[in-house]
Structure formats: structure tokens, C-alpha cells
Amino acid sequence: MLLCFGIATLVFSLTTKVSHSFTNQVNSTIKFQDSTANAGIMSTKDETHGVSWLDFNSDGKPDLWITPHGYRSPNEPKGAKFPSLYLNMGGGKFKNIISQVWPQRGVTGDSHGSAWGDFDNDGDPDLFVVTGARAGYGQEKNFFLVNNQGKLQEQAAAWGLDFPLGRGRAPLWLDWNKDGLLDVLQLNDIRPDGRAPSTLFRRLQSAFHNANAAVGLQTSHASDFAQLADVSGDGKQDIVIHSAAKYPQKIYDTTTLPFRDITGRLPAHQFTSDSVIADFNNDSYPDVFLPRNRLIRVPSVHQTNANLALAKLVAFQREVGVSFKTSGNVTFDFRTSPVGEGPVDISRPEIFIGSQGRQPGKLGFSLSPQDSTVRGMKPHTAGVDAGLYIGYTPATQTWTVRLSSPRYKLVHLVIETAQPMSNLNRIGFSQLNLSQFDLPDVLLLYNPATKQYVNRTQGSGIGNPLLAHSVVAGDFDNDMDVDLYVLRGYESYSLPSVLYENLGNGTFRVVPNAGGAAGRHPGFHVVTQMTKTIFGPCVAVADYNVDGFLDLFMGSTVLRATQKTYTGTPHQLFRNLGNQNHWVEIDLQGIASNRDGIGTRVLLTAGGVTQVREQGGGMHLYGQDHQRVHFGLKNNTLIDRIEVYWSSGVVQRMYNLPVDRVMKIVEGNGMLRRSG
């Protein structure tokens, strides 16, 4: 039986078929189970600033990389703050091996986004981590960790990727000139001095060189991340650069030199927090989903448990506050900077306690209801006198906190009580109304007839404002269409995630409780300025147990305060419980193309339906999905055809292939037959 023909050799290996013991008929209901505890993935007191799925040891099982915001070696005064590399041991178990593969001593830096890619085509993944150049006011070297037989060796300076002036946000691996060597794009925030914009580094034989002038790459806004996708409709992947201030910030067609600016291919939108570029209606053209979060600076209060609450108080020519009841001592703590850990909201002389307005000895302090000096509140004129006023009423066991300011003032106040807290009330503001303050998410579908992207949000089932923060996509129920999983978060705390099931025609329905992946213990995180980086939850997708169904990992969130670090949401690994639908997964290995197959387009036809996937490295906001290509096949037990369009121009076609397995396709020349 002829399996493939064309310009290339197909070399593929099939794993043992995976069987499922389901007694029901085909069921596309998506169900997840929190498997974090069983997996052995431990949360820390560090906020997660990036998660990646990769196969570190080439055993076919996805491993997990979790990186915090900023690295500190164990010899630093404040102790270690370091990434984790969890090796997949099988059976749903993971083991953190970071200390074995990357010595921690002496490692420090304001680390931001990271991306894995096999830059030297030796069969194992290497890691590029960009740093923030001290908020753009100084210099700091990136980390470029070359994988040498399972050991990560720092070689940023040797390869010309140290870029100390770059205010890095995220990297993107790509092969823009199709020479089989991975280049890298470093996405940067804007420095106050205007230097070191986002930069494309071309890989030469022994170093990377700045290629901005040659390719004509220019950015004018802070660049959060970039993705590869064919939005021009020519079958070749374009570079799509994201900015919260304007999406898309830039789109470049890389088939010409200099690059052709095709930013107008997508309608512009503001306040986009992330993006998914995928084919939602199976017409073989990529569509676009844009989650949005306007991060409105309005007051809020959120009680995490009986003894802990976070009040975000915002005053401008007015007074806002909170009141609550408790019988014991109360600790008031204040948010600090995530990296420098210095106070950012308020100073000690701005705080007034009790009727006499005494000031605390330090930021972060405890008050006792037995202390007579806490009773009452210092007289002041709301919105005119500036300060944070705290007082206690013994008769009702009520504490009251009021922020007054004639100018704009923002204070994140953590309230922790020794005894349970009750009757938590807002003063001077009401509960946030999402429909009033936030913007709806956006669905753009490609129209092949007009070759234009059209806003199809209305009637799609996804238009409600969500305060969306991040998003991943995949065929979670293996029913041959791409679903969406959206993380949500207000400016100070997380909200339950939302799962949109694709109904097969580009419309969606909400799966209750996100199919079990809504998230547990929604809690604190930190958001900085309106159009800047968000330190909220991040997520990435992989089939970690190789059962054919895509799973989810969500990184932890924290709130750093003057006295302690408060956990918002812990690490969460959600295992997809699956159904009877069939599937196939494909590992690509380039020969003339780069080994990772980045830039490759894969089309699969089964049961009269053609699906398309683009291997773009898996990048999105603070996340890198596993690069293994996944297709759901519904009830089809035979794949009619797979077409692989490599970035080198090589095309492979395969016919009549089995299902429910991982397939490895290696780029080559000639023809292969298999009996069957």
C-alpha cells in the first residue's frame, strides 16, 4: 500500500496504540481533573512569569519549565528564587531536576519571558531567557542556556545574545530566511532613553547578529510577545507582534527583504492581553481570538478566606475605603514591587491611626483592639486631605479604613486578621460591573472570498466581557475543532477560568466550571500599569500523559507585601479525562528545515474534514505550548491524508494512516512504502 509520495521522504515511527476503556458512545463533553498533588509539582512563594512544555530528555514525554519573575541564587541575602524544570517520570509524576542541570550559585537577574528551541539542531532543546535591564534604566545580561548532553551552560555573551540594554519581555524562535538555522526575535519594552528596541537576531555559524536594519523591523510600542502565523494567506508564516496598547503592533511578511509591513491585514484593537491564531471553522485559514482586559483603575475588595482580604483603594478628589468586623488583632500590609521588593503605594507618614492620627513605626503593622490609641478616626476632609485613615469602633468591633486624596492615589492593602473577619463592606464604591467597565473579547474570522478578516464576535457565544488575561487553544475533546481556555483576572485578584467549546462552525458555548478546570482558590496577583506587563496567571498546553487528550498547566500567582508574600493561586495541573474520540499527534523533525520544524504547516484530512495546524513554536503571553502537533479525529478510525509543508519548501503527503498514536515525521527526499 502506497503511503506517501512527492518531493520528500517520510520517515515515521508509530507508538503502541493507546486504548480507552469507555462504555458510552462518542461523547465530546470536556472534563478535567486537578492532578497537581499526584504529580508532585510544588508551589513556591514566587510568582510564575512563564511556563513551557518541552521534551528535555527526548523520551517522548513532555516535561515542564516554570520560571519566576527574577532569579536569585541561594547565596543572596533574601534566599533563592529560581526556576523549576520538572522531568516527566511517567505515570503522572514529575521530578524537579533544575539543580542537576543548571548550577544556581551566582545566578541573578530580572528574568522575564523564556522560550525553548533547538537552535543548534543537535536534537535537544536550548533555552533563551530575556531580562529587564533594570526597568530600562540600566543594563543586565540575558541568559542563553545551551543544552550540552543534559546540562544547561550559560553562553549568552559568546553567542551575542547577552543584549544588556534590552528591556526584554519575551523571545520568539523562528527561521525567517529558511536556512535551517533558528533565529530569535527579542521583544522589548520601551526604555526611557529610547535605546534597544525589539531586535531580530540572525543566526550565523558561530554567533547571532542584529538584523533589524537588513529586514526593516521597527516597533514603536512596548512589545509583550510575538507569534508566527499565516495571516497573509500565502501559506507562509508571518511575524505578528503584540502590544497591549495596539494589536497588532506590527505584522511582517518575511518572504521579502526587507520584510513587508502588512499590519493592516488585521483590524486594530486596544487592550488585548493575549491572542490565539488558529482555524476555528475548518476552512483551512487561520482565524484570530483576542482576549481583552482594560484593567480599569477602580477600587475593589476581595476576601480570600475568613482571615485574609485585599483592598485595592483608588482615590482621586474623593475618599474610598472598607470596613469589617473582627474580635482579634489585625495586620495591615502593603504591596511591594515584584522584583525590587520596595514599597510602591504609600509611605509611613501618609498613614494615620485612631482619633489622634498616630503613625506606625513601619510599613506593615499589627493593631490590637485593646489599644486605646486605635479608637476613632482622625478628622479630615474627604478628597481634600491626603492620607490612609484607620480606626476602630469597640461597640461594634468594627475596623474602618479610608483612603483620601486630592490627587490620583492607589494603595493595595492586605488585611489579615487573627480571628475570622465578617461584614466586609465597601465605602464609597460599588461592586465592579464587567459590562460597564471591561471590553468584550474579539473573534476575527478570515473570509477567503474577500481575503479579509471580519469581526464575527456577535452571535459567536464569546462576546461577554471577562477581564480576560491569557488564553490557550486546542481540540480538548478531540471532535475536530479548536476550543478555547481563557484565564481571567481583575487587577488585583484572579477569577475562575472560562472554557469555550467550539461547536464546529466558529461558534462556541461555555462549558460549566470550565469542565473542572475553572481553578481553585482564586486569589491575589499583581498588575502594574494599564498597558504594561501583567503579573497574573499563565497557562500552557500539552498532552503530558500521552493519552491523546490535551492537558493544562496554570502557574502560580502571589502578592508580595512588606511583611510577607501571600499566595494567590497555586500551581495547577489539569488532566484531561478524555472520551472515546480518536486522535493523532505528530513530532516534526526538519532536515533541510530547522530541526524543530518551526514554520511548518500541517494539513490533515479525515472523514471529509480538513484541519490545519501551524508549528510556530507555541508562544503566547507568558507561555509556550508543547510543539508536538495535535489533531482530534472524532470517530474516524483512519486518516485519509496528511500533508506537511516544510519551511524549506519540501512537501510531504501521506495516505491511509492509523489513529490513536504519536507519529514522527522526518523531512527527507524520495518515497517510502509500508505494507498493510
XYZ file of C-alpha atoms in Angstrom:
676
model
C 0.000 0.000 0.000
C 1.433 3.369 -1.023
C 1.689 5.634 1.989
C 3.364 8.744 0.612
C 4.755 10.382 -2.448
C 6.164 13.694 -3.543
C 9.272 15.704 -3.037
C 10.284 14.245 0.306
C 10.943 11.105 2.241
C 8.649 10.257 5.095
C 10.383 8.565 7.984
C 7.866 7.954 10.708
C 7.523 5.863 13.813
C 4.281 4.892 15.496
C 3.884 4.290 19.195
C 1.819 1.437 20.527
C -1.841 2.198 20.019
C -3.446 3.742 23.081
C -6.776 2.207 24.021
C -9.567 3.664 26.173
C -11.968 1.622 28.285
C -15.108 3.699 27.788
C -18.511 2.072 27.628
C -20.516 5.118 26.470
C -20.960 6.279 22.904
C -18.772 9.046 21.491
C -19.041 11.985 23.874
C -17.457 15.380 23.251
C -18.014 16.728 26.752
C -14.748 18.195 28.055
C -13.774 17.159 31.576
C -10.617 17.926 33.545
C -9.304 16.733 36.903
C -6.876 18.611 39.138
C -3.852 16.284 39.276
C -1.328 18.661 40.824
C -0.895 16.842 44.125
C -0.349 13.466 42.488
C 2.122 14.971 40.011
C 4.490 16.247 42.693
C 4.591 19.798 41.287
C 5.203 22.088 44.258
C 4.093 25.709 44.513
C 6.546 28.262 45.854
C 6.310 31.826 47.165
C 7.356 33.082 43.727
C 5.063 34.475 41.075
C 5.206 32.497 37.829
C 6.407 34.591 34.908
C 6.391 31.851 32.308
C 5.586 28.181 31.721
C 6.765 25.960 28.873
C 6.187 22.374 27.847
C 9.166 20.662 26.180
C 10.819 17.272 25.855
C 14.069 17.951 27.689
C 15.468 14.411 27.592
C 13.939 13.272 24.263
C 11.999 10.383 25.791
C 8.704 11.351 24.150
C 7.107 12.609 27.393
C 6.505 16.360 27.793
C 8.481 17.982 30.619
C 7.572 21.250 32.362
C 9.544 24.504 32.779
C 8.323 27.059 35.344
C 10.165 30.356 35.632
C 9.597 33.143 38.205
C 9.966 36.881 37.745
C 13.605 37.467 38.648
C 16.291 34.933 39.644
C 18.273 34.843 42.884
C 20.920 32.289 43.768
C 20.885 30.646 47.233
C 23.786 32.810 48.434
C 21.721 36.011 48.081
C 20.565 37.597 51.402
C 16.877 37.034 50.590
C 17.430 33.413 49.598
C 16.915 31.511 46.399
C 14.401 32.413 43.743
C 14.921 30.072 40.847
C 13.092 28.315 38.017
C 11.976 24.698 38.069
C 12.450 22.037 35.419
C 10.095 19.150 36.098
C 11.081 15.950 34.318
C 8.129 13.788 33.339
C 8.721 10.433 35.078
C 5.601 8.802 33.624
C 2.516 7.702 35.485
C 1.540 11.329 36.030
C 4.639 12.003 38.190
C 7.199 14.795 37.793
C 10.607 15.455 39.413
C 12.320 18.843 39.658
C 15.850 18.392 38.221
C 16.896 22.048 37.860
C 19.733 21.786 40.396
C 21.175 18.865 38.448
C 21.166 20.585 35.065
C 21.827 24.270 35.921
C 24.025 25.211 38.927
C 22.301 28.036 40.791
C 25.146 29.741 42.618
C 25.896 33.226 41.329
C 22.849 33.352 39.060
C 20.864 36.553 39.439
C 18.828 38.765 37.161
C 15.470 40.366 36.393
C 14.338 37.418 34.302
C 11.234 37.753 32.153
C 9.957 35.606 29.291
C 11.661 32.453 28.047
C 11.456 30.098 25.084
C 12.908 26.690 24.290
C 14.201 25.820 20.827
C 16.830 23.542 19.300
C 18.981 26.367 17.917
C 21.968 24.129 17.090
C 19.927 21.282 15.530
C 21.538 18.675 17.787
C 18.291 17.063 18.923
C 17.869 18.625 22.362
C 16.154 21.902 23.344
C 18.090 25.028 24.341
C 16.737 27.936 26.382
C 16.710 31.714 25.893
C 15.609 33.879 28.863
C 15.373 37.652 28.425
C 15.899 40.134 31.248
C 14.524 43.596 32.006
C 17.662 45.812 32.072
C 16.658 47.160 35.485
C 13.312 48.502 34.261
C 15.133 50.043 31.299
C 17.279 52.350 33.449
C 20.374 50.149 33.442
C 21.956 47.085 31.924
C 21.543 43.376 32.552
C 22.565 40.367 30.503
C 20.155 37.794 29.110
C 20.528 34.079 29.809
C 21.218 31.778 26.858
C 21.417 28.230 28.161
C 22.826 25.769 25.654
C 21.841 22.176 26.312
C 25.015 20.086 26.319
C 24.115 16.441 26.961
C 21.518 17.349 29.559
C 23.464 20.191 31.219
C 22.477 23.831 30.663
C 25.524 26.045 30.021
C 25.204 29.855 30.033
C 26.605 31.200 26.717
C 24.725 34.453 26.050
C 27.822 36.620 25.588
C 29.614 34.017 23.471
C 26.689 33.868 21.044
C 25.957 37.603 21.028
C 22.613 37.277 22.825
C 23.519 38.990 26.110
C 21.907 42.289 24.894
C 22.387 44.115 28.234
C 20.416 47.214 27.195
C 17.356 45.268 26.085
C 14.311 45.706 28.321
C 13.245 42.187 27.422
C 9.737 40.829 27.639
C 9.735 37.605 25.595
C 11.677 35.767 22.869
C 10.423 34.073 19.698
C 12.353 31.386 17.824
C 11.906 31.455 14.043
C 13.737 30.731 10.791
C 12.871 33.815 8.736
C 15.463 33.224 5.983
C 14.760 29.486 5.662
C 18.417 28.469 6.037
C 17.635 25.686 8.512
C 19.059 27.657 11.474
C 16.822 29.164 14.130
C 16.997 32.927 14.513
C 15.477 34.675 17.523
C 13.377 37.802 17.974
C 13.690 39.534 21.352
C 10.555 41.534 22.200
C 11.364 44.569 24.342
C 9.556 47.200 26.351
C 10.428 50.829 25.663
C 13.428 52.178 27.561
C 13.184 55.762 28.907
C 16.219 56.657 26.766
C 14.675 55.100 23.653
C 17.545 52.685 23.039
C 17.470 48.916 22.418
C 14.102 48.346 20.710
C 12.776 44.882 19.908
C 15.516 43.175 17.907
C 15.737 40.293 15.450
C 18.963 38.313 15.818
C 20.038 36.308 12.775
C 21.868 33.056 13.469
C 25.199 32.811 11.696
C 27.611 29.920 12.020
C 29.081 30.860 15.400
C 27.062 33.851 16.640
C 23.830 35.823 16.401
C 23.862 39.265 14.754
C 21.401 42.168 14.885
C 19.382 42.004 11.652
C 16.958 44.892 12.255
C 18.479 47.144 9.602
C 18.589 44.404 6.990
C 14.980 43.285 7.495
C 13.490 46.691 8.321
C 11.994 45.674 11.655
C 10.660 48.642 13.650
C 8.470 48.834 16.747
C 7.116 51.933 18.464
C 5.260 50.435 21.438
C 6.138 48.073 24.239
C 6.208 44.576 22.733
C 4.853 41.871 25.029
C 5.349 38.825 22.790
C 5.150 37.703 19.158
C 3.692 34.749 17.276
C 4.155 33.042 13.920
C 1.067 32.518 11.756
C -0.033 32.811 8.159
C -2.277 35.889 8.312
C -1.355 36.992 4.780
C -2.976 33.902 3.233
C 0.092 32.877 1.192
C 0.789 29.671 3.120
C 3.895 31.165 4.780
C 4.093 32.185 8.413
C 4.228 35.894 9.191
C 5.537 37.584 12.357
C 2.718 39.043 14.466
C 3.978 41.364 17.223
C 1.711 42.010 20.195
C 1.289 45.156 22.231
C -1.468 45.806 24.752
C -1.608 49.409 23.547
C -2.326 48.309 19.988
C -2.909 44.877 18.462
C -1.397 44.074 16.124
C 1.547 46.363 16.746
C 3.232 45.005 13.620
C 2.783 42.170 11.148
C 5.692 41.342 8.873
C 5.670 39.188 5.739
C 9.161 37.664 5.822
C 9.201 36.390 2.223
C 10.808 39.644 1.017
C 13.888 41.559 2.123
C 13.363 43.959 3.756
C 10.237 42.493 5.342
C 6.927 43.761 4.029
C 4.803 45.555 6.628
C 1.288 44.035 6.388
C -0.012 45.254 9.755
C -3.268 46.322 8.113
C -4.190 42.679 7.476
C -5.827 42.569 10.915
C -8.244 45.168 12.319
C -6.614 47.097 15.165
C -7.811 46.620 18.764
C -6.716 48.024 22.099
C -6.288 46.366 25.495
C -5.673 42.891 24.084
C -3.941 40.752 26.692
C -3.104 37.686 24.580
C -4.039 36.118 21.246
C -4.787 32.811 19.553
C -4.326 32.413 15.815
C -5.958 29.154 14.673
C -8.563 27.811 12.280
C -11.831 27.867 14.229
C -14.222 26.902 11.397
C -12.142 24.299 9.494
C -11.856 26.244 6.270
C -8.048 25.818 6.328
C -7.472 29.516 7.014
C -6.264 30.874 10.367
C -8.683 32.963 12.403
C -7.927 35.156 15.431
C -9.258 35.281 19.007
C -8.325 38.311 21.125
C -8.978 38.287 24.889
C -9.131 41.805 26.286
C -8.705 43.333 29.719
C -8.948 47.082 30.121
C -7.546 46.975 33.676
C -9.776 49.787 34.804
C -8.349 51.598 37.817
C -11.365 51.364 40.067
C -11.485 50.301 43.726
C -12.146 46.698 44.684
C -12.035 44.402 47.667
C -11.622 40.626 47.632
C -11.803 38.274 50.621
C -9.736 35.131 50.031
C -10.666 33.334 53.235
C -12.053 34.044 56.702
C -8.872 35.801 57.787
C -7.487 37.434 54.651
C -8.641 40.188 52.290
C -7.119 42.511 49.703
C -8.443 46.015 49.208
C -7.390 47.953 46.145
C -8.197 51.537 47.042
C -8.177 54.224 44.342
C -8.895 57.825 45.275
C -8.940 60.987 43.187
C -10.560 64.035 44.764
C -12.637 61.679 46.875
C -12.489 59.087 49.617
C -12.923 55.318 49.387
C -12.435 52.541 51.878
C -13.587 49.345 53.544
C -14.956 48.274 56.901
C -15.082 44.860 58.565
C -15.715 43.196 61.893
C -13.324 41.005 63.869
C -12.594 40.421 67.538
C -8.828 39.986 67.464
C -5.685 41.682 66.246
C -5.431 42.962 62.669
C -2.339 43.198 60.464
C -2.238 45.793 57.689
C 0.328 45.132 54.976
C 1.126 46.866 51.690
C 2.049 45.691 48.221
C 5.679 45.967 47.133
C 7.431 45.817 43.796
C 7.608 42.227 42.459
C 11.374 42.442 41.822
C 12.913 45.216 43.914
C 10.501 44.494 46.760
C 10.402 48.160 47.753
C 7.137 49.906 48.684
C 5.335 51.312 45.678
C 1.969 52.528 47.003
C 2.333 54.526 50.198
C 4.819 55.856 52.744
C 4.637 55.678 56.549
C 3.933 59.432 57.094
C 0.797 59.100 54.962
C -0.883 56.711 57.427
C -2.980 57.959 60.365
C -4.241 55.602 63.106
C -7.050 56.384 65.543
C -8.543 59.724 66.524
C -5.120 61.245 67.180
C -3.706 60.127 63.861
C -0.605 58.417 65.204
C 1.700 56.973 62.594
C 3.010 53.392 62.511
C 6.632 52.606 63.265
C 6.979 50.817 59.927
C 5.032 49.801 56.874
C 3.313 46.550 57.653
C 1.993 46.667 61.208
C -0.425 44.942 63.590
C -3.063 46.694 65.674
C -4.893 45.431 68.734
C -8.482 46.332 69.625
C -7.272 46.592 73.229
C -5.043 49.530 72.316
C -6.942 52.727 73.093
C -4.975 54.712 70.504
C -6.651 52.851 67.614
C -10.151 54.022 68.564
C -11.929 56.567 66.442
C -10.556 58.207 63.303
C -8.604 61.401 62.783
C -10.867 64.195 61.483
C -10.184 65.064 57.854
C -11.911 66.406 54.755
C -12.650 63.646 52.255
C -10.934 64.162 48.917
C -9.027 67.195 50.189
C -6.800 65.884 52.974
C -4.422 63.189 51.788
C -3.818 60.015 53.756
C -4.833 56.495 54.725
C -7.015 56.729 57.851
C -7.554 53.681 60.091
C -9.849 53.497 63.092
C -11.670 51.059 65.397
C -15.144 51.182 66.964
C -15.206 48.971 70.126
C -19.005 48.904 70.471
C -19.429 47.042 67.170
C -15.930 45.518 66.873
C -15.657 47.300 63.521
C -12.464 48.446 61.816
C -12.688 51.180 59.170
C -10.057 52.113 56.577
C -10.417 55.198 54.357
C -8.119 56.489 51.609
C -8.498 60.205 50.859
C -6.575 62.153 48.234
C -6.947 65.308 46.120
C -4.715 63.662 43.501
C -4.674 60.185 42.000
C -3.658 57.664 44.672
C -3.576 53.855 44.509
C -2.974 51.645 47.545
C -3.026 47.825 47.624
C -3.808 46.966 51.240
C -3.633 43.428 52.619
C -5.802 42.841 55.705
C -5.038 39.745 57.794
C -6.969 39.026 60.982
C -6.196 36.758 63.929
C -9.893 35.930 64.317
C -12.422 35.443 61.488
C -13.415 38.536 59.565
C -17.052 39.320 58.772
C -19.225 42.081 57.357
C -16.617 43.211 54.844
C -18.175 46.295 53.236
C -17.188 48.819 50.569
C -17.151 52.530 51.344
C -17.560 54.998 48.513
C -17.613 52.444 45.698
C -19.744 49.544 44.477
C -19.011 46.082 43.133
C -17.352 46.054 39.720
C -19.775 45.720 36.823
C -17.876 43.997 34.000
C -20.357 45.072 31.345
C -19.787 48.676 32.361
C -16.015 48.715 32.715
C -14.494 45.941 30.589
C -14.374 45.305 26.853
C -15.709 42.217 25.067
C -13.287 39.693 23.639
C -12.995 39.622 19.849
C -13.327 36.838 17.264
C -11.974 37.581 13.775
C -12.744 35.025 11.055
C -10.949 35.013 7.711
C -13.141 35.390 4.640
C -11.434 33.626 1.693
C -13.680 35.379 -0.824
C -12.650 38.885 0.203
C -9.303 37.874 1.725
C -10.175 39.980 4.748
C -10.625 39.327 8.460
C -14.173 40.023 9.628
C -15.342 40.624 13.191
C -17.700 37.705 13.959
C -17.891 38.231 17.707
C -21.617 38.919 17.698
C -23.505 35.646 17.740
C -20.349 33.583 18.306
C -21.027 32.972 22.004
C -17.800 34.583 23.210
C -18.566 38.312 23.325
C -19.171 38.811 27.043
C -16.588 40.903 28.927
C -14.472 38.536 31.023
C -11.499 40.543 32.249
C -9.574 38.002 30.187
C -5.886 37.734 30.915
C -4.454 34.852 28.891
C -5.704 32.168 26.536
C -4.707 28.832 25.045
C -6.367 26.797 22.340
C -6.621 23.153 21.374
C -9.066 20.448 20.453
C -9.705 19.463 24.057
C -12.478 16.982 23.244
C -10.911 15.613 20.017
C -14.036 16.428 17.996
C -12.093 18.034 15.108
C -12.390 21.699 16.059
C -10.338 24.108 18.179
C -11.628 25.087 21.629
C -10.530 28.000 23.857
C -9.463 28.138 27.511
C -9.389 31.663 28.959
C -7.708 32.778 32.186
C -9.319 35.760 33.863
C -8.196 38.274 36.404
C -9.085 41.597 37.849
C -6.221 43.974 38.550
C -5.620 42.522 41.986
C -7.050 39.020 42.025
C -7.779 36.072 39.790
C -11.209 34.953 38.637
C -12.425 31.471 37.619
C -11.279 30.442 34.146
C -13.702 30.002 31.245
C -13.696 27.142 28.724
C -15.335 27.715 25.340
C -16.258 24.556 23.442
C -16.210 25.025 19.673
C -19.461 23.828 18.104
C -17.720 23.153 14.799
C -18.719 26.230 12.843
C -16.826 29.020 14.565
C -19.424 29.457 17.318
C -18.871 28.456 20.930
C -20.616 27.508 24.145
C -19.418 27.934 27.708
C -18.581 24.666 29.461
C -19.814 24.832 33.073
C -16.989 25.184 35.608
C -14.566 25.051 32.660
C -15.052 21.288 32.651
C -13.386 21.079 36.063
C -10.527 23.474 35.172
C -12.063 26.717 36.463
C -9.248 26.853 39.014
C -9.158 26.527 42.780
C -8.631 29.200 45.411
C -8.876 32.235 43.135
C -6.661 34.789 44.800
C -4.191 37.638 44.648
C -1.918 38.633 41.837
C -0.329 41.887 40.739
C -0.989 44.057 37.729
C 1.202 47.063 37.075
C 0.349 49.949 34.766
C -2.596 49.893 32.413
C -0.702 48.943 29.253
C 2.263 47.232 30.853
C 3.123 43.729 31.914
C 0.643 41.766 33.996
C 1.872 39.507 36.778
C -1.168 37.293 36.735
C -1.834 33.643 35.968
C -0.211 31.991 32.941
C -1.051 28.743 31.186
C 0.359 26.289 28.642
C -0.976 23.178 26.887
C 0.464 19.689 26.386
C -0.642 16.076 26.389
C 1.636 15.299 29.318
C 0.490 11.702 29.824
C 0.443 10.946 26.068
C -3.114 9.627 26.049
C -4.149 11.769 23.096
C -6.024 14.437 25.070
C -4.624 17.899 25.738
C -3.963 18.867 29.366
C -3.435 22.260 31.029
C -0.877 23.700 33.428
C -1.527 27.008 35.197
C 1.289 28.810 37.005
C 1.002 30.248 40.500
C 0.315 33.856 41.465
C 1.426 35.745 44.557
C 1.223 39.186 46.115
C 4.451 40.492 47.622
C 3.954 42.767 50.606
C 6.224 44.453 53.127
C 5.908 41.703 55.753
C 5.330 38.517 53.761
C 4.395 37.029 50.424
C 0.790 35.914 50.043
C -0.115 33.028 47.755
C -2.869 33.871 45.310
C -3.416 30.744 43.232
C -1.084 27.725 43.455
C 0.361 25.770 40.542
C -2.423 23.717 38.983
C -2.125 20.764 36.589
C -5.407 19.773 34.982
C -5.537 16.314 33.410
C -7.968 15.866 30.555
C -10.165 12.850 31.335
C -10.825 12.288 27.643
C -13.571 10.410 25.833
C -13.878 7.869 23.021
C -12.849 10.226 20.236
C -9.743 9.340 18.249
C -6.598 11.411 17.735
C -3.106 11.612 16.318
C -0.053 13.604 17.434
C 2.918 14.482 15.254
C 6.530 15.221 16.153
C 8.218 17.090 13.311
C 11.945 16.779 12.613
C 13.418 19.047 9.992
C 16.458 18.172 7.885
C 16.734 20.962 5.310
C 14.418 22.965 7.582
C 15.288 23.710 11.208
C 15.102 20.587 13.342
C 12.107 21.825 15.389
C 10.086 22.259 12.207
C 9.181 25.842 13.152
C 7.490 27.414 10.151
C 5.868 24.135 9.065
C 2.205 23.854 8.090
C 0.373 20.530 8.535
C -2.976 19.633 6.961
C -4.872 16.506 7.986
C -7.974 15.130 6.264
C -10.267 12.513 7.815
C -13.956 11.866 7.315
C -14.207 14.626 4.727
C -12.917 17.317 7.115
C -9.551 19.023 6.656
C -7.825 20.544 9.671
C -4.738 22.746 9.665
C -2.048 23.310 12.290
C 0.933 25.637 12.141
C 4.121 24.831 14.028
C 5.008 28.288 15.308
C 6.886 27.357 18.468
C 3.831 27.530 20.745
C 4.386 31.073 22.058
C 1.799 33.345 23.668
C 1.624 35.568 26.769
C 3.939 34.060 29.427
C 3.509 30.612 27.918
C 4.914 28.131 25.434
C 2.698 25.216 24.458
C 4.258 21.874 23.604
C 5.452 21.899 19.998
C 4.015 18.432 19.291
C 1.195 18.859 16.749
C -2.175 17.517 17.922
C -5.296 16.629 15.935
C -8.624 15.367 17.248
C -10.302 12.880 14.888
C -13.782 12.376 16.363
C -15.000 8.866 15.455
C -12.729 8.437 12.420
C -10.567 5.322 12.590
C -8.468 6.150 9.529
C -6.608 9.266 8.441
C -7.209 9.830 4.754
C -4.296 12.195 4.165
C -1.589 14.217 5.911
C 0.207 16.998 4.053
C 3.320 18.599 5.527
C 4.585 21.889 4.083
C 8.084 22.424 5.464
C 9.647 25.879 5.679
C 12.363 24.742 3.249
C 9.727 24.288 0.531
C 9.694 20.490 0.822
C 6.188 18.959 0.719
C 5.242 15.502 2.013
C 1.956 13.682 1.570
C 0.883 10.530 3.359
C -2.265 8.460 2.914
C -4.366 5.906 4.821
C -2.720 6.247 8.208
C -3.770 4.707 11.555
C -5.028 6.721 14.528
C -4.527 6.968 18.306
C -0.750 7.270 18.346
C 2.204 9.636 18.221
C 3.780 9.864 14.780
C 7.249 11.217 13.984
C 7.678 12.738 10.541
C 11.218 13.447 9.353
C 11.869 15.697 6.389
C 13.756 13.979 3.565
C 13.802 13.003 -0.114
C 12.289 10.103 -2.045
C 9.432 7.713 -1.317
C 8.525 5.189 1.352
C 6.149 2.231 1.177
C 4.698 0.233 4.033
C 2.735 -2.991 3.721
C -0.634 -3.055 5.397
